[in-house]
Amino acid sequence: DTGVSQNPRHKITKRGQNVTFRCDPISEHNRLYWYRQTLGQGPEFLTYFQNEAQLEKSRLLSDRFSAERPKGSFSTLEIQRTEQGDSAMYLCASSSPRQGSDATNEKLFFGSGTQLSVL
Amino acid sequence: AQKITQTQPGMFVQEKEAVTLDCTYDTSDPSYGLFWYKQPSSGEMIFLIYQGSYDQQNATEGRYSLNFQKARKSANLVISASQLGDSAMYFCAMREASSYKLIFGSGTRLLVRP
């Protein structure tokens, strides 16, 4: 178990540029989540994948944001035409459902995040 | 709509003493789970403890215990015998059975004094 891996750890970009982040979940986990965290706040849900299917998407995820999870393994989050308000920590998490249980007790394992700064 | 409230932006505790971090929640779903996560300065969210809405007993994990008061919709985290390494941000979170979203509160920053 190598944990959830996110790359890069830090990204500095100029306003208007596109950026892409990568998340490698724990290998046997079929669920993957993206969250955004701004300074002094808790993480905010962005989107959720079960295998390769994107099943839930927050209204926070504007048209400039797109997430993919081809083949149900790693995931990418792309932000187009970045704005200063996009500056935040982007966290990825993964989980695996227990047989016979609902989702309420499912523990999420988080990566260390990608810190985005838009100048 | 589901909501998590943490009213303590910051807390101090003396090393080796116990501390309680407050969390209240709001949901209309009868089935839900409550979680506490720790976020040190490195940024990674670390799972601490879980309590299900139908659990009869309060959850405990080592030095962590969850004071679950369902009627008051509160799920306070108690850390016993605080250690310097406990200094971090602590987040309360909830997931309803009807959703896969884990919703977080705004967090409490805990500082353990030597």
PDB file of C-alpha atoms in Angstrom:
ATOM      1  CA  ASP A   1       0.000   0.000   0.000  1.00  0.00           C
ATOM      2  CA  THR A   2       1.821   3.044  -1.268  1.00  0.00           C
ATOM      3  CA  GLY A   3      -0.972   5.495  -0.488  1.00  0.00           C
ATOM      4  CA  VAL A   4      -2.603   8.081  -2.742  1.00  0.00           C
ATOM      5  CA  SER A   5      -0.063   9.932  -4.861  1.00  0.00           C
ATOM      6  CA  GLN A   6      -0.565  13.384  -6.325  1.00  0.00           C
ATOM      7  CA  ASN A   7       1.621  15.251  -8.787  1.00  0.00           C
ATOM      8  CA  PRO A   8       2.878  17.879  -8.869  1.00  0.00           C
ATOM      9  CA  ARG A   9       3.032  18.945  -5.203  1.00  0.00           C
ATOM     10  CA  HIS A  10       3.168  22.593  -6.179  1.00  0.00           C
ATOM     11  CA  LYS A  11       2.201  24.440  -9.343  1.00  0.00           C
ATOM     12  CA  ILE A  12       2.650  28.139 -10.065  1.00  0.00           C
ATOM     13  CA  THR A  13       1.023  29.454 -13.209  1.00  0.00           C
ATOM     14  CA  LYS A  14       0.012  32.685 -14.808  1.00  0.00           C
ATOM     15  CA  ARG A  15      -3.613  33.679 -15.140  1.00  0.00           C
ATOM     16  CA  GLY A  16      -5.099  32.347 -18.342  1.00  0.00           C
ATOM     17  CA  GLN A  17      -2.869  29.294 -18.585  1.00  0.00           C
ATOM     18  CA  ASN A  18      -4.123  25.705 -18.448  1.00  0.00           C
ATOM     19  CA  VAL A  19      -2.954  23.325 -15.741  1.00  0.00           C
ATOM     20  CA  THR A  20      -3.356  19.591 -15.212  1.00  0.00           C
ATOM     21  CA  PHE A  21      -2.961  17.612 -12.021  1.00  0.00           C
ATOM     22  CA  ARG A  22      -2.621  13.875 -11.647  1.00  0.00           C
ATOM     23  CA  CYS A  23      -3.822  11.522  -8.929  1.00  0.00           C
ATOM     24  CA  ASP A  24      -2.836   7.891  -8.522  1.00  0.00           C
ATOM     25  CA  PRO A  25      -5.182   6.200  -6.049  1.00  0.00           C
ATOM     26  CA  ILE A  26      -4.490   3.178  -3.910  1.00  0.00           C
ATOM     27  CA  SER A  27      -4.391   0.355  -6.433  1.00  0.00           C
ATOM     28  CA  GLU A  28      -7.390  -1.678  -5.300  1.00  0.00           C
ATOM     29  CA  HIS A  29      -9.645   1.347  -4.737  1.00  0.00           C
ATOM     30  CA  ASN A  30     -12.351   1.830  -7.338  1.00  0.00           C
ATOM     31  CA  ARG A  31     -13.672   5.142  -5.985  1.00  0.00           C
ATOM     32  CA  LEU A  32     -11.846   8.404  -6.503  1.00  0.00           C
ATOM     33  CA  TYR A  33     -12.676  11.904  -5.306  1.00  0.00           C
ATOM     34  CA  TRP A  34     -11.372  15.395  -6.001  1.00  0.00           C
ATOM     35  CA  TYR A  35     -11.643  18.147  -3.386  1.00  0.00           C
ATOM     36  CA  ARG A  36     -10.532  21.763  -3.285  1.00  0.00           C
ATOM     37  CA  GLN A  37      -9.324  23.423  -0.099  1.00  0.00           C
ATOM     38  CA  THR A  38      -8.719  27.156   0.331  1.00  0.00           C
ATOM     39  CA  LEU A  39      -6.790  28.644   3.226  1.00  0.00           C
ATOM     40  CA  GLY A  40      -8.582  28.337   6.551  1.00  0.00           C
ATOM     41  CA  GLN A  41     -11.407  26.231   5.138  1.00  0.00           C
ATOM     42  CA  GLY A  42     -12.321  22.594   5.014  1.00  0.00           C
ATOM     43  CA  PRO A  43     -12.085  20.634   1.770  1.00  0.00           C
ATOM     44  CA  GLU A  44     -14.949  21.180  -0.681  1.00  0.00           C
ATOM     45  CA  PHE A  45     -16.176  18.329  -2.827  1.00  0.00           C
ATOM     46  CA  LEU A  46     -15.574  18.723  -6.560  1.00  0.00           C
ATOM     47  CA  THR A  47     -16.260  15.373  -8.210  1.00  0.00           C
ATOM     48  CA  TYR A  48     -16.448  11.621  -7.722  1.00  0.00           C
ATOM     49  CA  PHE A  49     -15.602   8.604  -9.901  1.00  0.00           C
ATOM     50  CA  GLN A  50     -16.559   5.012  -9.544  1.00  0.00           C
ATOM     51  CA  ASN A  51     -14.148   3.136 -11.778  1.00  0.00           C
ATOM     52  CA  GLU A  52     -14.059   5.237 -14.978  1.00  0.00           C
ATOM     53  CA  ALA A  53     -17.548   6.730 -14.570  1.00  0.00           C
ATOM     54  CA  GLN A  54     -17.887  10.261 -13.225  1.00  0.00           C
ATOM     55  CA  LEU A  55     -20.998   9.880 -11.069  1.00  0.00           C
ATOM     56  CA  GLU A  56     -21.244  13.144  -9.204  1.00  0.00           C
ATOM     57  CA  LYS A  57     -20.069  16.643  -9.932  1.00  0.00           C
ATOM     58  CA  SER A  58     -20.313  19.751  -7.744  1.00  0.00           C
ATOM     59  CA  ARG A  59     -21.705  23.036  -8.993  1.00  0.00           C
ATOM     60  CA  LEU A  60     -18.310  24.419  -7.930  1.00  0.00           C
ATOM     61  CA  LEU A  61     -16.864  22.669 -10.965  1.00  0.00           C
ATOM     62  CA  SER A  62     -17.308  25.293 -13.644  1.00  0.00           C
ATOM     63  CA  ASP A  63     -16.969  24.684 -17.394  1.00  0.00           C
ATOM     64  CA  ARG A  64     -13.262  25.442 -17.075  1.00  0.00           C
ATOM     65  CA  PHE A  65     -12.736  22.350 -14.936  1.00  0.00           C
ATOM     66  CA  SER A  66     -12.693  18.830 -16.286  1.00  0.00           C
ATOM     67  CA  ALA A  67     -11.769  15.565 -14.644  1.00  0.00           C
ATOM     68  CA  GLU A  68     -11.140  12.197 -16.191  1.00  0.00           C
ATOM     69  CA  ARG A  69     -10.346   8.723 -15.035  1.00  0.00           C
ATOM     70  CA  PRO A  70      -9.554   6.635 -18.093  1.00  0.00           C
ATOM     71  CA  LYS A  71      -9.482   2.894 -17.437  1.00  0.00           C
ATOM     72  CA  GLY A  72     -10.554   3.467 -13.859  1.00  0.00           C
ATOM     73  CA  SER A  73      -7.029   3.865 -12.544  1.00  0.00           C
ATOM     74  CA  PHE A  74      -5.309   7.278 -12.274  1.00  0.00           C
ATOM     75  CA  SER A  75      -7.261  10.499 -12.642  1.00  0.00           C
ATOM     76  CA  THR A  76      -6.477  13.933 -14.027  1.00  0.00           C
ATOM     77  CA  LEU A  77      -8.006  17.280 -13.158  1.00  0.00           C
ATOM     78  CA  GLU A  78      -7.573  20.023 -15.726  1.00  0.00           C
ATOM     79  CA  ILE A  79      -8.288  23.697 -15.211  1.00  0.00           C
ATOM     80  CA  GLN A  80      -8.476  25.800 -18.363  1.00  0.00           C
ATOM     81  CA  ARG A  81      -7.903  29.554 -18.492  1.00  0.00           C
ATOM     82  CA  THR A  82      -6.930  29.693 -14.817  1.00  0.00           C
ATOM     83  CA  GLU A  83      -8.086  32.591 -12.667  1.00  0.00           C
ATOM     84  CA  GLN A  84      -6.628  33.903  -9.421  1.00  0.00           C
ATOM     85  CA  GLY A  85      -9.635  32.513  -7.582  1.00  0.00           C
ATOM     86  CA  ASP A  86      -8.545  29.012  -8.597  1.00  0.00           C
ATOM     87  CA  SER A  87      -5.566  29.270  -6.219  1.00  0.00           C
ATOM     88  CA  ALA A  88      -6.094  26.497  -3.687  1.00  0.00           C
ATOM     89  CA  MET A  89      -4.960  23.063  -2.567  1.00  0.00           C
ATOM     90  CA  TYR A  90      -6.444  20.328  -4.755  1.00  0.00           C
ATOM     91  CA  LEU A  91      -6.836  17.080  -2.854  1.00  0.00           C
ATOM     92  CA  CYS A  92      -7.477  13.635  -4.244  1.00  0.00           C
ATOM     93  CA  ALA A  93      -8.860  10.746  -2.223  1.00  0.00           C
ATOM     94  CA  SER A  94      -9.710   7.141  -2.918  1.00  0.00           C
ATOM     95  CA  SER A  95     -11.776   4.461  -1.240  1.00  0.00           C
ATOM     96  CA  SER A  96     -13.096   0.981  -1.670  1.00  0.00           C
ATOM     97  CA  PRO A  97     -16.583  -0.094  -0.677  1.00  0.00           C
ATOM     98  CA  ARG A  98     -17.033  -2.850   1.854  1.00  0.00           C
ATOM     99  CA  GLN A  99     -19.308  -5.645   0.705  1.00  0.00           C
ATOM    100  CA  GLY A 100     -22.784  -5.435   2.138  1.00  0.00           C
ATOM    101  CA  SER A 101     -22.343  -1.984   3.626  1.00  0.00           C
ATOM    102  CA  ASP A 102     -23.601   1.394   2.539  1.00  0.00           C
ATOM    103  CA  ALA A 103     -21.275   4.299   1.879  1.00  0.00           C
ATOM    104  CA  THR A 104     -21.678   5.966   5.260  1.00  0.00           C
ATOM    105  CA  ASN A 105     -18.746   4.187   6.875  1.00  0.00           C
ATOM    106  CA  GLU A 106     -16.415   4.321   3.893  1.00  0.00           C
ATOM    107  CA  LYS A 107     -13.083   5.783   4.888  1.00  0.00           C
ATOM    108  CA  LEU A 108     -11.378   8.085   2.377  1.00  0.00           C
ATOM    109  CA  PHE A 109      -7.616   7.980   1.979  1.00  0.00           C
ATOM    110  CA  PHE A 110      -6.204  11.315   0.911  1.00  0.00           C
ATOM    111  CA  GLY A 111      -3.105  12.322  -0.977  1.00  0.00           C
ATOM    112  CA  SER A 112      -0.896  15.232   0.082  1.00  0.00           C
ATOM    113  CA  GLY A 113      -2.512  17.500  -2.495  1.00  0.00           C
ATOM    114  CA  THR A 114      -1.374  19.843  -5.242  1.00  0.00           C
ATOM    115  CA  GLN A 115      -0.982  23.462  -4.193  1.00  0.00           C
ATOM    116  CA  LEU A 116      -1.938  25.735  -7.088  1.00  0.00           C
ATOM    117  CA  SER A 117      -0.937  29.397  -7.164  1.00  0.00           C
ATOM    118  CA  VAL A 118      -2.290  31.533  -9.999  1.00  0.00           C
ATOM    119  CA  LEU A 119      -0.399  34.802 -10.442  1.00  0.00           C
TER     120      LEU A 119
ATOM    121  CA  ALA B   1     -29.137  19.966   3.215  1.00  0.00           C
ATOM    122  CA  GLN B   2     -26.240  18.426   5.023  1.00  0.00           C
ATOM    123  CA  LYS B   3     -24.046  20.791   6.990  1.00  0.00           C
ATOM    124  CA  ILE B   4     -21.161  20.558   9.438  1.00  0.00           C
ATOM    125  CA  THR B   5     -20.338  23.316  11.932  1.00  0.00           C
ATOM    126  CA  GLN B   6     -17.120  23.673  13.892  1.00  0.00           C
ATOM    127  CA  THR B   7     -17.313  26.776  16.052  1.00  0.00           C
ATOM    128  CA  GLN B   8     -13.776  26.755  17.455  1.00  0.00           C
ATOM    129  CA  PRO B   9     -11.299  28.237  14.970  1.00  0.00           C
ATOM    130  CA  GLY B  10      -8.423  27.588  17.380  1.00  0.00           C
ATOM    131  CA  MET B  11      -7.763  25.729  20.610  1.00  0.00           C
ATOM    132  CA  PHE B  12      -4.845  25.443  23.018  1.00  0.00           C
ATOM    133  CA  VAL B  13      -4.164  22.502  25.298  1.00  0.00           C
ATOM    134  CA  GLN B  14      -1.357  21.672  27.674  1.00  0.00           C
ATOM    135  CA  GLU B  15       0.666  18.580  26.869  1.00  0.00           C
ATOM    136  CA  LYS B  16      -0.721  15.436  28.581  1.00  0.00           C
ATOM    137  CA  GLU B  17      -4.120  17.004  29.170  1.00  0.00           C
ATOM    138  CA  ALA B  18      -7.383  16.116  27.413  1.00  0.00           C
ATOM    139  CA  VAL B  19      -9.118  18.385  24.908  1.00  0.00           C
ATOM    140  CA  THR B  20     -12.567  18.384  23.297  1.00  0.00           C
ATOM    141  CA  LEU B  21     -13.120  19.684  19.761  1.00  0.00           C
ATOM    142  CA  ASP B  22     -16.731  20.557  18.989  1.00  0.00           C
ATOM    143  CA  CYS B  23     -18.749  19.519  15.952  1.00  0.00           C
ATOM    144  CA  THR B  24     -22.442  19.843  15.200  1.00  0.00           C
ATOM    145  CA  TYR B  25     -24.168  18.620  12.086  1.00  0.00           C
ATOM    146  CA  ASP B  26     -27.440  18.876  10.257  1.00  0.00           C
ATOM    147  CA  THR B  27     -29.052  16.255   8.055  1.00  0.00           C
ATOM    148  CA  SER B  28     -32.478  14.905   7.217  1.00  0.00           C
ATOM    149  CA  ASP B  29     -31.132  11.477   6.278  1.00  0.00           C
ATOM    150  CA  PRO B  30     -31.613   8.949   9.110  1.00  0.00           C
ATOM    151  CA  SER B  31     -28.534   7.027   7.967  1.00  0.00           C
ATOM    152  CA  TYR B  32     -25.218   8.844   8.008  1.00  0.00           C
ATOM    153  CA  GLY B  33     -21.627   8.553   9.116  1.00  0.00           C
ATOM    154  CA  LEU B  34     -19.497  11.029  11.009  1.00  0.00           C
ATOM    155  CA  PHE B  35     -15.723  11.252  10.645  1.00  0.00           C
ATOM    156  CA  TRP B  36     -12.824  13.164  12.128  1.00  0.00           C
ATOM    157  CA  TYR B  37      -9.688  13.847  10.119  1.00  0.00           C
ATOM    158  CA  LYS B  38      -6.396  15.406  11.156  1.00  0.00           C
ATOM    159  CA  GLN B  39      -4.438  17.618   8.772  1.00  0.00           C
ATOM    160  CA  PRO B  40      -0.853  18.372   9.825  1.00  0.00           C
ATOM    161  CA  SER B  41       1.164  21.086   8.116  1.00  0.00           C
ATOM    162  CA  SER B  42       2.248  18.581   5.460  1.00  0.00           C
ATOM    163  CA  GLY B  43      -1.289  18.787   4.064  1.00  0.00           C
ATOM    164  CA  GLU B  44      -2.368  15.157   4.051  1.00  0.00           C
ATOM    165  CA  MET B  45      -5.750  14.382   5.621  1.00  0.00           C
ATOM    166  CA  ILE B  46      -5.408  11.546   8.137  1.00  0.00           C
ATOM    167  CA  PHE B  47      -8.470   9.550   9.207  1.00  0.00           C
ATOM    168  CA  LEU B  48      -8.905   9.404  12.987  1.00  0.00           C
ATOM    169  CA  ILE B  49     -12.282   7.995  13.933  1.00  0.00           C
ATOM    170  CA  TYR B  50     -15.723   7.088  12.593  1.00  0.00           C
ATOM    171  CA  GLN B  51     -19.222   6.987  14.151  1.00  0.00           C
ATOM    172  CA  GLY B  52     -22.308   5.612  12.422  1.00  0.00           C
ATOM    173  CA  SER B  53     -25.720   7.121  13.065  1.00  0.00           C
ATOM    174  CA  TYR B  54     -27.069   3.789  14.274  1.00  0.00           C
ATOM    175  CA  ASP B  55     -24.119   2.933  16.499  1.00  0.00           C
ATOM    176  CA  GLN B  56     -25.225   2.544  20.095  1.00  0.00           C
ATOM    177  CA  GLN B  57     -21.837   3.145  21.638  1.00  0.00           C
ATOM    178  CA  ASN B  58     -19.411   6.012  21.232  1.00  0.00           C
ATOM    179  CA  ALA B  59     -16.489   5.202  18.958  1.00  0.00           C
ATOM    180  CA  THR B  60     -12.966   4.976  20.377  1.00  0.00           C
ATOM    181  CA  GLU B  61      -9.606   4.652  18.612  1.00  0.00           C
ATOM    182  CA  GLY B  62      -6.650   4.744  20.981  1.00  0.00           C
ATOM    183  CA  ARG B  63      -6.420   8.237  22.457  1.00  0.00           C
ATOM    184  CA  TYR B  64      -9.346   9.451  20.337  1.00  0.00           C
ATOM    185  CA  SER B  65     -12.974   9.089  21.315  1.00  0.00           C
ATOM    186  CA  LEU B  66     -16.104  10.526  19.803  1.00  0.00           C
ATOM    187  CA  ASN B  67     -18.795  11.921  22.080  1.00  0.00           C
ATOM    188  CA  PHE B  68     -21.867  11.247  19.946  1.00  0.00           C
ATOM    189  CA  GLN B  69     -25.092  12.920  21.078  1.00  0.00           C
ATOM    190  CA  LYS B  70     -27.617  12.128  18.379  1.00  0.00           C
ATOM    191  CA  ALA B  71     -30.518  14.182  19.761  1.00  0.00           C
ATOM    192  CA  ARG B  72     -28.286  17.255  19.910  1.00  0.00           C
ATOM    193  CA  LYS B  73     -26.704  16.411  16.543  1.00  0.00           C
ATOM    194  CA  SER B  74     -23.231  16.730  17.953  1.00  0.00           C
ATOM    195  CA  ALA B  75     -20.129  14.606  17.429  1.00  0.00           C
ATOM    196  CA  ASN B  76     -17.322  16.047  19.518  1.00  0.00           C
ATOM    197  CA  LEU B  77     -13.808  14.640  19.326  1.00  0.00           C
ATOM    198  CA  VAL B  78     -12.007  14.018  22.606  1.00  0.00           C
ATOM    199  CA  ILE B  79      -8.231  13.644  22.544  1.00  0.00           C
ATOM    200  CA  SER B  80      -6.812  12.291  25.776  1.00  0.00           C
ATOM    201  CA  ALA B  81      -3.226  12.751  26.985  1.00  0.00           C
ATOM    202  CA  SER B  82      -2.358  15.334  24.311  1.00  0.00           C
ATOM    203  CA  GLN B  83       1.045  15.089  22.657  1.00  0.00           C
ATOM    204  CA  LEU B  84       3.051  17.768  20.842  1.00  0.00           C
ATOM    205  CA  GLY B  85       2.467  15.848  17.605  1.00  0.00           C
ATOM    206  CA  ASP B  86      -1.270  16.404  17.973  1.00  0.00           C
ATOM    207  CA  SER B  87      -0.806  20.036  16.905  1.00  0.00           C
ATOM    208  CA  ALA B  88      -2.672  20.233  13.605  1.00  0.00           C
ATOM    209  CA  MET B  89      -5.967  21.168  11.939  1.00  0.00           C
ATOM    210  CA  TYR B  90      -8.874  18.891  12.810  1.00  0.00           C
ATOM    211  CA  PHE B  91     -11.879  18.474  10.542  1.00  0.00           C
ATOM    212  CA  CYS B  92     -15.259  16.974  11.287  1.00  0.00           C
ATOM    213  CA  ALA B  93     -17.026  15.460   8.274  1.00  0.00           C
ATOM    214  CA  MET B  94     -20.272  13.711   7.438  1.00  0.00           C
ATOM    215  CA  ARG B  95     -21.545  11.447   4.711  1.00  0.00           C
ATOM    216  CA  GLU B  96     -25.222  10.674   4.199  1.00  0.00           C
ATOM    217  CA  ALA B  97     -26.274   7.244   2.943  1.00  0.00           C
ATOM    218  CA  SER B  98     -27.951   8.941  -0.025  1.00  0.00           C
ATOM    219  CA  SER B  99     -24.719  10.551  -1.259  1.00  0.00           C
ATOM    220  CA  TYR B 100     -21.063   9.678  -1.807  1.00  0.00           C
ATOM    221  CA  LYS B 101     -19.963  13.192  -0.874  1.00  0.00           C
ATOM    222  CA  LEU B 102     -18.038  13.630   2.340  1.00  0.00           C
ATOM    223  CA  ILE B 103     -18.860  17.123   3.626  1.00  0.00           C
ATOM    224  CA  PHE B 104     -16.335  18.864   5.870  1.00  0.00           C
ATOM    225  CA  GLY B 105     -16.560  21.564   8.494  1.00  0.00           C
ATOM    226  CA  SER B 106     -14.246  24.574   8.520  1.00  0.00           C
ATOM    227  CA  GLY B 107     -11.861  22.971  10.978  1.00  0.00           C
ATOM    228  CA  THR B 108     -10.260  23.683  14.352  1.00  0.00           C
ATOM    229  CA  ARG B 109      -6.561  24.422  14.710  1.00  0.00           C
ATOM    230  CA  LEU B 110      -5.190  22.704  17.818  1.00  0.00           C
ATOM    231  CA  LEU B 111      -1.945  23.790  19.391  1.00  0.00           C
ATOM    232  CA  VAL B 112      -0.423  21.626  22.108  1.00  0.00           C
ATOM    233  CA  ARG B 113       1.783  23.547  24.538  1.00  0.00           C
ATOM    234  CA  PRO B 114       4.773  21.837  26.163  1.00  0.00           C
TER     235      PRO B 114
END
